[in-house]
Amino acid sequence: MRRILKEPLLHFAVLGIGLFALYGLTAGKAPPASEEIVVDVARIAALAQGFERSWRRPPSQAEIDGLVDSYVRDEVLYREGLARGLDRDDSVIRNRVLLKMEVLGELPEADIGETELQAWLDANAERYATPARYDVRQIYFDPLRRGSRLDSDVGTALRDLEREPTQDPATFGDATLLPGELGDVTRTDVASQYGEEIAVVLSDAPVGRWFGPVSSSYGMHLVRVDVREPARVAVLADVRDAVERDVRTERAQGASEALYMSLRERYKIRIDRPAGDELARALAAQPR
């Protein structure tokens, strides 16, 4: 037995079996992640601050210990996930990274002067203007019900209303689900209720009398604009918050685009455009 144990061939066999077993244990596993996880005072303070924002009170010592344990657990799993390449080809992770890069391109908050705010308002006056407002009435005539009498019936009703403006409009026209009148509305409101064909005539319509006929997708109408308040150009004092918000958004977008263009120059971009039905075949080959 002692002679067998001293045999070199036995030593090589045992070593080979050991290496094979070690390979079996480690094959397919990810390379080791960083082995040191540091939870310093700054990290603990950040965890405690997050707790306080959520719960409106500072955490107890036991809760801080729990926060640290949760952080360590998350960090271990996160690093192991990265080591195994679980972040690759994941659209959610990709979008989060993209979002963080976009944030990196944003400029720090800076004051915006009156001159810049006014210049922005002047260049985008329509965006902040108060739209014209209307009080509108309509009388509906059903083409299917009226048939060949449609034009003559509408004309007769218009003449009667011109002759006696105080007559009740409800005594004319046909039943409809459309509202008979709209008060203090914008052009957009009128378009959504009566149709674009009526909304488009409001700005030039006479005020205080019936006119028409006006055709819409619903049928034929007589229309009356009782009140028309013209659009008003905004002054900076009234829309300062909105203008400042939009200027900051524009700045952030410009900074983000500048960052992207500077980073893009580092790369050689190659785009293989699909030819013929190549794209259709590639789509068909995608897993469903």
PDB file of C-alpha atoms in Angstrom:
ATOM      1  CA  MET A   1       0.000   0.000   0.000  1.00  0.00           C
ATOM      2  CA  ARG A   2       2.838   2.370   0.879  1.00  0.00           C
ATOM      3  CA  ARG A   3       4.476   1.598  -2.465  1.00  0.00           C
ATOM      4  CA  ILE A   4       1.224   2.408  -4.298  1.00  0.00           C
ATOM      5  CA  LEU A   5       0.799   5.709  -2.442  1.00  0.00           C
ATOM      6  CA  LYS A   6       4.278   6.732  -3.504  1.00  0.00           C
ATOM      7  CA  GLU A   7       3.592   6.079  -7.176  1.00  0.00           C
ATOM      8  CA  PRO A   8       3.888   9.336  -9.283  1.00  0.00           C
ATOM      9  CA  LEU A   9       1.118   8.152 -11.610  1.00  0.00           C
ATOM     10  CA  LEU A  10      -1.287   8.081  -8.659  1.00  0.00           C
ATOM     11  CA  HIS A  11      -0.313  11.640  -7.739  1.00  0.00           C
ATOM     12  CA  PHE A  12      -1.033  12.848 -11.303  1.00  0.00           C
ATOM     13  CA  ALA A  13      -4.359  11.029 -11.327  1.00  0.00           C
ATOM     14  CA  VAL A  14      -5.473  12.613  -8.052  1.00  0.00           C
ATOM     15  CA  LEU A  15      -4.377  16.062  -9.264  1.00  0.00           C
ATOM     16  CA  GLY A  16      -6.294  15.607 -12.526  1.00  0.00           C
ATOM     17  CA  ILE A  17      -9.450  14.536 -10.695  1.00  0.00           C
ATOM     18  CA  GLY A  18      -9.136  17.582  -8.424  1.00  0.00           C
ATOM     19  CA  LEU A  19      -8.761  19.983 -11.353  1.00  0.00           C
ATOM     20  CA  PHE A  20     -11.702  18.384 -13.149  1.00  0.00           C
ATOM     21  CA  ALA A  21     -13.879  18.761 -10.043  1.00  0.00           C
ATOM     22  CA  LEU A  22     -12.818  22.404  -9.619  1.00  0.00           C
ATOM     23  CA  TYR A  23     -13.668  23.122 -13.250  1.00  0.00           C
ATOM     24  CA  GLY A  24     -17.061  21.501 -12.779  1.00  0.00           C
ATOM     25  CA  LEU A  25     -17.776  23.765  -9.829  1.00  0.00           C
ATOM     26  CA  THR A  26     -16.740  26.969 -11.569  1.00  0.00           C
ATOM     27  CA  ALA A  27     -17.729  26.361 -15.205  1.00  0.00           C
ATOM     28  CA  GLY A  28     -20.402  28.729 -16.434  1.00  0.00           C
ATOM     29  CA  LYS A  29     -20.056  30.995 -13.421  1.00  0.00           C
ATOM     30  CA  ALA A  30     -19.371  34.714 -13.766  1.00  0.00           C
ATOM     31  CA  PRO A  31     -15.974  36.171 -12.976  1.00  0.00           C
ATOM     32  CA  PRO A  32     -15.776  37.380  -9.393  1.00  0.00           C
ATOM     33  CA  ALA A  33     -17.239  40.804  -8.744  1.00  0.00           C
ATOM     34  CA  SER A  34     -15.460  43.396  -6.658  1.00  0.00           C
ATOM     35  CA  GLU A  35     -15.130  41.832  -3.202  1.00  0.00           C
ATOM     36  CA  GLU A  36     -15.237  45.008  -1.118  1.00  0.00           C
ATOM     37  CA  ILE A  37     -18.467  46.820  -0.359  1.00  0.00           C
ATOM     38  CA  VAL A  38     -17.959  50.015   1.588  1.00  0.00           C
ATOM     39  CA  VAL A  39     -20.867  51.572   3.454  1.00  0.00           C
ATOM     40  CA  ASP A  40     -19.396  54.824   4.719  1.00  0.00           C
ATOM     41  CA  VAL A  41     -20.906  57.639   6.748  1.00  0.00           C
ATOM     42  CA  ALA A  42     -21.976  59.528   3.607  1.00  0.00           C
ATOM     43  CA  ARG A  43     -23.833  56.476   2.306  1.00  0.00           C
ATOM     44  CA  ILE A  44     -25.570  55.885   5.662  1.00  0.00           C
ATOM     45  CA  ALA A  45     -26.562  59.561   5.767  1.00  0.00           C
ATOM     46  CA  ALA A  46     -28.043  59.281   2.263  1.00  0.00           C
ATOM     47  CA  LEU A  47     -30.018  56.188   3.292  1.00  0.00           C
ATOM     48  CA  ALA A  48     -31.291  57.946   6.421  1.00  0.00           C
ATOM     49  CA  GLN A  49     -32.241  61.022   4.395  1.00  0.00           C
ATOM     50  CA  GLY A  50     -34.218  58.914   1.940  1.00  0.00           C
ATOM     51  CA  PHE A  51     -36.040  57.260   4.841  1.00  0.00           C
ATOM     52  CA  GLU A  52     -36.873  60.649   6.362  1.00  0.00           C
ATOM     53  CA  ARG A  53     -38.250  61.986   3.067  1.00  0.00           C
ATOM     54  CA  SER A  54     -40.541  58.968   2.776  1.00  0.00           C
ATOM     55  CA  TRP A  55     -41.715  58.713   6.379  1.00  0.00           C
ATOM     56  CA  ARG A  56     -41.457  62.348   7.559  1.00  0.00           C
ATOM     57  CA  ARG A  57     -39.289  61.376  10.536  1.00  0.00           C
ATOM     58  CA  PRO A  58     -35.697  60.323  11.164  1.00  0.00           C
ATOM     59  CA  PRO A  59     -35.026  56.570  11.359  1.00  0.00           C
ATOM     60  CA  SER A  60     -34.241  54.769  14.611  1.00  0.00           C
ATOM     61  CA  GLN A  61     -30.946  52.953  15.031  1.00  0.00           C
ATOM     62  CA  ALA A  62     -32.646  49.644  14.330  1.00  0.00           C
ATOM     63  CA  GLU A  63     -34.128  51.085  11.152  1.00  0.00           C
ATOM     64  CA  ILE A  64     -30.730  52.436  10.098  1.00  0.00           C
ATOM     65  CA  ASP A  65     -29.269  48.964  10.604  1.00  0.00           C
ATOM     66  CA  GLY A  66     -32.039  47.566   8.450  1.00  0.00           C
ATOM     67  CA  LEU A  67     -31.393  50.170   5.749  1.00  0.00           C
ATOM     68  CA  VAL A  68     -27.692  49.270   5.719  1.00  0.00           C
ATOM     69  CA  ASP A  69     -28.452  45.543   5.536  1.00  0.00           C
ATOM     70  CA  SER A  70     -30.832  46.153   2.619  1.00  0.00           C
ATOM     71  CA  TYR A  71     -28.249  48.294   0.847  1.00  0.00           C
ATOM     72  CA  VAL A  72     -25.552  45.632   1.237  1.00  0.00           C
ATOM     73  CA  ARG A  73     -27.924  42.947  -0.020  1.00  0.00           C
ATOM     74  CA  ASP A  74     -28.878  45.030  -3.049  1.00  0.00           C
ATOM     75  CA  GLU A  75     -25.241  45.876  -3.780  1.00  0.00           C
ATOM     76  CA  VAL A  76     -24.173  42.216  -3.616  1.00  0.00           C
ATOM     77  CA  LEU A  77     -26.929  41.150  -5.996  1.00  0.00           C
ATOM     78  CA  TYR A  78     -26.309  44.128  -8.288  1.00  0.00           C
ATOM     79  CA  ARG A  79     -22.582  43.450  -8.610  1.00  0.00           C
ATOM     80  CA  GLU A  80     -23.150  39.766  -9.193  1.00  0.00           C
ATOM     81  CA  GLY A  81     -25.736  40.614 -11.835  1.00  0.00           C
ATOM     82  CA  LEU A  82     -23.284  42.904 -13.608  1.00  0.00           C
ATOM     83  CA  ALA A  83     -20.578  40.236 -13.415  1.00  0.00           C
ATOM     84  CA  ARG A  84     -22.938  37.797 -15.111  1.00  0.00           C
ATOM     85  CA  GLY A  85     -23.781  40.313 -17.833  1.00  0.00           C
ATOM     86  CA  LEU A  86     -27.449  40.561 -16.856  1.00  0.00           C
ATOM     87  CA  ASP A  87     -27.425  44.250 -17.757  1.00  0.00           C
ATOM     88  CA  ARG A  88     -26.723  43.522 -21.399  1.00  0.00           C
ATOM     89  CA  ASP A  89     -29.597  43.506 -23.911  1.00  0.00           C
ATOM     90  CA  ASP A  90     -32.030  44.759 -21.247  1.00  0.00           C
ATOM     91  CA  SER A  91     -34.148  47.626 -22.585  1.00  0.00           C
ATOM     92  CA  VAL A  92     -35.180  48.824 -19.103  1.00  0.00           C
ATOM     93  CA  ILE A  93     -31.589  49.119 -17.908  1.00  0.00           C
ATOM     94  CA  ARG A  94     -30.584  50.685 -21.212  1.00  0.00           C
ATOM     95  CA  ASN A  95     -33.274  53.359 -20.879  1.00  0.00           C
ATOM     96  CA  ARG A  96     -32.255  54.142 -17.297  1.00  0.00           C
ATOM     97  CA  VAL A  97     -28.640  54.625 -18.375  1.00  0.00           C
ATOM     98  CA  LEU A  98     -29.774  56.828 -21.266  1.00  0.00           C
ATOM     99  CA  LEU A  99     -31.834  58.928 -18.873  1.00  0.00           C
ATOM    100  CA  LYS A 100     -28.857  59.410 -16.566  1.00  0.00           C
ATOM    101  CA  MET A 101     -26.688  60.482 -19.481  1.00  0.00           C
ATOM    102  CA  GLU A 102     -29.347  62.991 -20.521  1.00  0.00           C
ATOM    103  CA  VAL A 103     -29.300  64.399 -16.982  1.00  0.00           C
ATOM    104  CA  LEU A 104     -25.521  64.730 -17.136  1.00  0.00           C
ATOM    105  CA  GLY A 105     -25.952  67.041 -20.105  1.00  0.00           C
ATOM    106  CA  GLU A 106     -28.259  69.412 -18.263  1.00  0.00           C
ATOM    107  CA  LEU A 107     -26.894  72.753 -17.189  1.00  0.00           C
ATOM    108  CA  PRO A 108     -26.909  73.695 -13.502  1.00  0.00           C
ATOM    109  CA  GLU A 109     -29.707  76.003 -12.446  1.00  0.00           C
ATOM    110  CA  ALA A 110     -28.843  79.578 -13.330  1.00  0.00           C
ATOM    111  CA  ASP A 111     -30.701  82.838 -13.085  1.00  0.00           C
ATOM    112  CA  ILE A 112     -32.520  84.046 -16.171  1.00  0.00           C
ATOM    113  CA  GLY A 113     -32.544  87.770 -16.774  1.00  0.00           C
ATOM    114  CA  GLU A 114     -35.506  89.924 -17.715  1.00  0.00           C
ATOM    115  CA  THR A 115     -34.085  90.547 -21.168  1.00  0.00           C
ATOM    116  CA  GLU A 116     -33.874  86.847 -21.967  1.00  0.00           C
ATOM    117  CA  LEU A 117     -37.372  86.173 -20.632  1.00  0.00           C
ATOM    118  CA  GLN A 118     -38.859  89.019 -22.657  1.00  0.00           C
ATOM    119  CA  ALA A 119     -37.009  87.948 -25.791  1.00  0.00           C
ATOM    120  CA  TRP A 120     -38.393  84.410 -25.399  1.00  0.00           C
ATOM    121  CA  LEU A 121     -41.909  85.754 -24.893  1.00  0.00           C
ATOM    122  CA  ASP A 122     -41.633  87.983 -27.966  1.00  0.00           C
ATOM    123  CA  ALA A 123     -40.442  85.054 -30.094  1.00  0.00           C
ATOM    124  CA  ASN A 124     -43.205  82.745 -28.838  1.00  0.00           C
ATOM    125  CA  ALA A 125     -46.043  85.201 -28.284  1.00  0.00           C
ATOM    126  CA  GLU A 126     -48.786  82.915 -29.658  1.00  0.00           C
ATOM    127  CA  ARG A 127     -47.931  80.214 -27.142  1.00  0.00           C
ATOM    128  CA  TYR A 128     -48.821  82.456 -24.198  1.00  0.00           C
ATOM    129  CA  ALA A 129     -51.556  84.614 -25.717  1.00  0.00           C
ATOM    130  CA  THR A 130     -55.072  84.426 -24.311  1.00  0.00           C
ATOM    131  CA  PRO A 131     -57.239  83.052 -27.153  1.00  0.00           C
ATOM    132  CA  ALA A 132     -60.349  84.804 -28.403  1.00  0.00           C
ATOM    133  CA  ARG A 133     -63.544  83.773 -26.621  1.00  0.00           C
ATOM    134  CA  TYR A 134     -67.093  83.562 -27.905  1.00  0.00           C
ATOM    135  CA  ASP A 135     -70.728  83.204 -26.962  1.00  0.00           C
ATOM    136  CA  VAL A 136     -72.233  81.240 -29.867  1.00  0.00           C
ATOM    137  CA  ARG A 137     -75.666  79.905 -30.790  1.00  0.00           C
ATOM    138  CA  GLN A 138     -76.703  77.616 -33.618  1.00  0.00           C
ATOM    139  CA  ILE A 139     -79.882  76.276 -35.199  1.00  0.00           C
ATOM    140  CA  TYR A 140     -79.611  72.874 -36.851  1.00  0.00           C
ATOM    141  CA  PHE A 141     -81.393  71.740 -40.015  1.00  0.00           C
ATOM    142  CA  ASP A 142     -81.375  68.033 -40.865  1.00  0.00           C
ATOM    143  CA  PRO A 143     -80.661  67.448 -44.596  1.00  0.00           C
ATOM    144  CA  LEU A 144     -82.261  63.991 -44.514  1.00  0.00           C
ATOM    145  CA  ARG A 145     -85.462  65.263 -42.953  1.00  0.00           C
ATOM    146  CA  ARG A 146     -85.713  68.403 -45.081  1.00  0.00           C
ATOM    147  CA  GLY A 147     -84.651  66.875 -48.370  1.00  0.00           C
ATOM    148  CA  SER A 148     -85.197  69.192 -51.328  1.00  0.00           C
ATOM    149  CA  ARG A 149     -86.747  71.823 -49.038  1.00  0.00           C
ATOM    150  CA  LEU A 150     -83.483  72.292 -47.076  1.00  0.00           C
ATOM    151  CA  ASP A 151     -82.239  75.490 -48.740  1.00  0.00           C
ATOM    152  CA  SER A 152     -85.657  77.168 -48.823  1.00  0.00           C
ATOM    153  CA  ASP A 153     -86.412  76.256 -45.185  1.00  0.00           C
ATOM    154  CA  VAL A 154     -83.083  77.630 -44.003  1.00  0.00           C
ATOM    155  CA  GLY A 155     -83.602  80.819 -46.018  1.00  0.00           C
ATOM    156  CA  THR A 156     -87.107  81.319 -44.621  1.00  0.00           C
ATOM    157  CA  ALA A 157     -85.882  80.832 -41.055  1.00  0.00           C
ATOM    158  CA  LEU A 158     -83.065  83.324 -41.562  1.00  0.00           C
ATOM    159  CA  ARG A 159     -85.442  85.976 -42.938  1.00  0.00           C
ATOM    160  CA  ASP A 160     -87.860  85.449 -40.048  1.00  0.00           C
ATOM    161  CA  LEU A 161     -85.058  85.850 -37.503  1.00  0.00           C
ATOM    162  CA  GLU A 162     -83.765  88.987 -39.221  1.00  0.00           C
ATOM    163  CA  ARG A 163     -87.260  90.461 -39.210  1.00  0.00           C
ATOM    164  CA  GLU A 164     -87.991  89.492 -35.603  1.00  0.00           C
ATOM    165  CA  PRO A 165     -84.650  88.838 -33.779  1.00  0.00           C
ATOM    166  CA  THR A 166     -86.354  88.170 -30.440  1.00  0.00           C
ATOM    167  CA  GLN A 167     -88.042  84.990 -31.655  1.00  0.00           C
ATOM    168  CA  ASP A 168     -87.112  81.802 -29.811  1.00  0.00           C
ATOM    169  CA  PRO A 169     -84.502  79.937 -31.915  1.00  0.00           C
ATOM    170  CA  ALA A 170     -85.898  76.647 -30.573  1.00  0.00           C
ATOM    171  CA  THR A 171     -88.981  77.150 -32.739  1.00  0.00           C
ATOM    172  CA  PHE A 172     -86.807  76.758 -35.824  1.00  0.00           C
ATOM    173  CA  GLY A 173     -84.733  73.879 -37.063  1.00  0.00           C
ATOM    174  CA  ASP A 174     -84.695  70.214 -36.142  1.00  0.00           C
ATOM    175  CA  ALA A 175     -83.936  68.192 -33.027  1.00  0.00           C
ATOM    176  CA  THR A 176     -80.275  67.417 -32.462  1.00  0.00           C
ATOM    177  CA  LEU A 177     -77.890  66.366 -29.725  1.00  0.00           C
ATOM    178  CA  LEU A 178     -75.737  69.394 -30.509  1.00  0.00           C
ATOM    179  CA  PRO A 179     -76.002  72.115 -27.855  1.00  0.00           C
ATOM    180  CA  GLY A 180     -78.013  75.110 -28.929  1.00  0.00           C
ATOM    181  CA  GLU A 181     -75.537  77.540 -27.436  1.00  0.00           C
ATOM    182  CA  LEU A 182     -72.014  77.692 -26.066  1.00  0.00           C
ATOM    183  CA  GLY A 183     -70.878  80.383 -23.655  1.00  0.00           C
ATOM    184  CA  ASP A 184     -67.394  81.785 -23.040  1.00  0.00           C
ATOM    185  CA  VAL A 185     -65.683  79.258 -25.301  1.00  0.00           C
ATOM    186  CA  THR A 186     -62.618  79.278 -27.539  1.00  0.00           C
ATOM    187  CA  ARG A 187     -62.398  78.428 -31.207  1.00  0.00           C
ATOM    188  CA  THR A 188     -61.123  74.976 -30.233  1.00  0.00           C
ATOM    189  CA  ASP A 189     -64.160  74.420 -28.015  1.00  0.00           C
ATOM    190  CA  VAL A 190     -66.508  75.355 -30.852  1.00  0.00           C
ATOM    191  CA  ALA A 191     -64.699  73.026 -33.250  1.00  0.00           C
ATOM    192  CA  SER A 192     -65.011  70.114 -30.825  1.00  0.00           C
ATOM    193  CA  GLN A 193     -68.770  70.712 -30.373  1.00  0.00           C
ATOM    194  CA  TYR A 194     -70.022  72.013 -33.712  1.00  0.00           C
ATOM    195  CA  GLY A 195     -67.235  71.103 -36.109  1.00  0.00           C
ATOM    196  CA  GLU A 196     -64.336  72.923 -37.732  1.00  0.00           C
ATOM    197  CA  GLU A 197     -66.589  74.329 -40.469  1.00  0.00           C
ATOM    198  CA  ILE A 198     -68.377  76.538 -37.940  1.00  0.00           C
ATOM    199  CA  ALA A 199     -65.301  77.331 -35.860  1.00  0.00           C
ATOM    200  CA  VAL A 200     -63.434  78.687 -38.877  1.00  0.00           C
ATOM    201  CA  VAL A 201     -66.021  81.435 -39.564  1.00  0.00           C
ATOM    202  CA  LEU A 202     -66.097  82.844 -36.023  1.00  0.00           C
ATOM    203  CA  SER A 203     -63.314  85.407 -36.344  1.00  0.00           C
ATOM    204  CA  ASP A 204     -65.001  87.242 -39.248  1.00  0.00           C
ATOM    205  CA  ALA A 205     -68.622  86.591 -38.328  1.00  0.00           C
ATOM    206  CA  PRO A 206     -70.972  89.508 -37.623  1.00  0.00           C
ATOM    207  CA  VAL A 207     -71.726  89.977 -33.933  1.00  0.00           C
ATOM    208  CA  GLY A 208     -75.284  90.187 -32.662  1.00  0.00           C
ATOM    209  CA  ARG A 209     -77.220  88.748 -35.607  1.00  0.00           C
ATOM    210  CA  TRP A 210     -77.968  85.406 -37.237  1.00  0.00           C
ATOM    211  CA  PHE A 211     -76.090  84.463 -40.398  1.00  0.00           C
ATOM    212  CA  GLY A 212     -75.688  81.455 -42.646  1.00  0.00           C
ATOM    213  CA  PRO A 213     -76.284  78.907 -43.808  1.00  0.00           C
ATOM    214  CA  VAL A 214     -73.081  77.198 -42.650  1.00  0.00           C
ATOM    215  CA  SER A 215     -72.571  73.586 -43.687  1.00  0.00           C
ATOM    216  CA  SER A 216     -70.943  71.064 -41.312  1.00  0.00           C
ATOM    217  CA  SER A 217     -70.498  67.336 -41.201  1.00  0.00           C
ATOM    218  CA  TYR A 218     -73.744  67.191 -39.210  1.00  0.00           C
ATOM    219  CA  GLY A 219     -75.903  69.165 -41.613  1.00  0.00           C
ATOM    220  CA  MET A 220     -76.890  72.816 -42.153  1.00  0.00           C
ATOM    221  CA  HIS A 221     -76.797  75.564 -39.521  1.00  0.00           C
ATOM    222  CA  LEU A 222     -77.743  79.130 -38.863  1.00  0.00           C
ATOM    223  CA  VAL A 223     -75.178  80.656 -36.496  1.00  0.00           C
ATOM    224  CA  ARG A 224     -75.124  83.686 -34.224  1.00  0.00           C
ATOM    225  CA  VAL A 225     -72.123  85.136 -32.383  1.00  0.00           C
ATOM    226  CA  ASP A 226     -73.451  87.115 -29.426  1.00  0.00           C
ATOM    227  CA  VAL A 227     -70.054  87.955 -27.864  1.00  0.00           C
ATOM    228  CA  ARG A 228     -66.563  87.948 -29.313  1.00  0.00           C
ATOM    229  CA  GLU A 229     -63.643  88.883 -27.074  1.00  0.00           C
ATOM    230  CA  PRO A 230     -60.479  89.236 -29.172  1.00  0.00           C
ATOM    231  CA  ALA A 231     -57.290  87.387 -28.348  1.00  0.00           C
ATOM    232  CA  ARG A 232     -54.941  89.208 -25.978  1.00  0.00           C
ATOM    233  CA  VAL A 233     -51.175  89.242 -26.166  1.00  0.00           C
ATOM    234  CA  ALA A 234     -49.652  88.160 -22.854  1.00  0.00           C
ATOM    235  CA  VAL A 235     -47.430  90.436 -20.818  1.00  0.00           C
ATOM    236  CA  LEU A 236     -44.427  89.004 -19.021  1.00  0.00           C
ATOM    237  CA  ALA A 237     -45.747  89.776 -15.545  1.00  0.00           C
ATOM    238  CA  ASP A 238     -48.743  87.502 -16.157  1.00  0.00           C
ATOM    239  CA  VAL A 239     -46.886  84.497 -17.590  1.00  0.00           C
ATOM    240  CA  ARG A 240     -43.447  84.774 -15.977  1.00  0.00           C
ATOM    241  CA  ASP A 241     -43.492  81.306 -14.375  1.00  0.00           C
ATOM    242  CA  ALA A 242     -44.477  79.576 -17.616  1.00  0.00           C
ATOM    243  CA  VAL A 243     -41.910  81.500 -19.657  1.00  0.00           C
ATOM    244  CA  GLU A 244     -39.118  80.789 -17.176  1.00  0.00           C
ATOM    245  CA  ARG A 245     -40.000  77.085 -17.135  1.00  0.00           C
ATOM    246  CA  ASP A 246     -39.916  76.912 -20.920  1.00  0.00           C
ATOM    247  CA  VAL A 247     -36.603  78.781 -21.129  1.00  0.00           C
ATOM    248  CA  ARG A 248     -35.031  76.342 -18.665  1.00  0.00           C
ATOM    249  CA  THR A 249     -36.407  73.410 -20.636  1.00  0.00           C
ATOM    250  CA  GLU A 250     -34.962  74.844 -23.838  1.00  0.00           C
ATOM    251  CA  ARG A 251     -31.584  75.333 -22.167  1.00  0.00           C
ATOM    252  CA  ALA A 252     -31.561  71.765 -20.857  1.00  0.00           C
ATOM    253  CA  GLN A 253     -32.451  70.346 -24.266  1.00  0.00           C
ATOM    254  CA  GLY A 254     -29.740  72.415 -25.936  1.00  0.00           C
ATOM    255  CA  ALA A 255     -27.137  71.298 -23.404  1.00  0.00           C
ATOM    256  CA  SER A 256     -28.182  67.673 -23.803  1.00  0.00           C
ATOM    257  CA  GLU A 257     -27.916  67.899 -27.579  1.00  0.00           C
ATOM    258  CA  ALA A 258     -24.487  69.548 -27.325  1.00  0.00           C
ATOM    259  CA  LEU A 259     -23.287  66.745 -25.043  1.00  0.00           C
ATOM    260  CA  TYR A 260     -24.600  64.134 -27.446  1.00  0.00           C
ATOM    261  CA  MET A 261     -22.910  65.723 -30.462  1.00  0.00           C
ATOM    262  CA  SER A 262     -19.569  65.958 -28.642  1.00  0.00           C
ATOM    263  CA  LEU A 263     -19.797  62.311 -27.561  1.00  0.00           C
ATOM    264  CA  ARG A 264     -20.922  61.163 -31.007  1.00  0.00           C
ATOM    265  CA  GLU A 265     -17.720  62.468 -32.556  1.00  0.00           C
ATOM    266  CA  ARG A 266     -15.800  59.791 -30.627  1.00  0.00           C
ATOM    267  CA  TYR A 267     -17.505  57.017 -32.553  1.00  0.00           C
ATOM    268  CA  LYS A 268     -17.344  55.717 -36.059  1.00  0.00           C
ATOM    269  CA  ILE A 269     -20.981  55.138 -37.009  1.00  0.00           C
ATOM    270  CA  ARG A 270     -21.831  52.408 -39.496  1.00  0.00           C
ATOM    271  CA  ILE A 271     -25.447  51.793 -40.479  1.00  0.00           C
ATOM    272  CA  ASP A 272     -26.233  48.792 -42.652  1.00  0.00           C
ATOM    273  CA  ARG A 273     -29.385  49.803 -44.499  1.00  0.00           C
ATOM    274  CA  PRO A 274     -31.642  46.843 -45.362  1.00  0.00           C
ATOM    275  CA  ALA A 275     -32.070  46.197 -49.066  1.00  0.00           C
ATOM    276  CA  GLY A 276     -35.197  44.838 -50.713  1.00  0.00           C
ATOM    277  CA  ASP A 277     -37.136  42.530 -48.422  1.00  0.00           C
ATOM    278  CA  GLU A 278     -34.180  42.062 -46.090  1.00  0.00           C
ATOM    279  CA  LEU A 279     -35.910  43.970 -43.290  1.00  0.00           C
ATOM    280  CA  ALA A 280     -39.120  41.948 -43.654  1.00  0.00           C
ATOM    281  CA  ARG A 281     -37.163  38.696 -43.477  1.00  0.00           C
ATOM    282  CA  ALA A 282     -35.244  39.915 -40.435  1.00  0.00           C
ATOM    283  CA  LEU A 283     -38.493  40.851 -38.692  1.00  0.00           C
ATOM    284  CA  ALA A 284     -40.013  37.475 -39.504  1.00  0.00           C
ATOM    285  CA  ALA A 285     -37.004  35.782 -37.918  1.00  0.00           C
ATOM    286  CA  GLN A 286     -37.450  37.636 -34.624  1.00  0.00           C
ATOM    287  CA  PRO A 287     -38.874  35.573 -31.747  1.00  0.00           C
ATOM    288  CA  ARG A 288     -42.517  36.312 -30.985  1.00  0.00           C
TER     289      ARG A 288
END
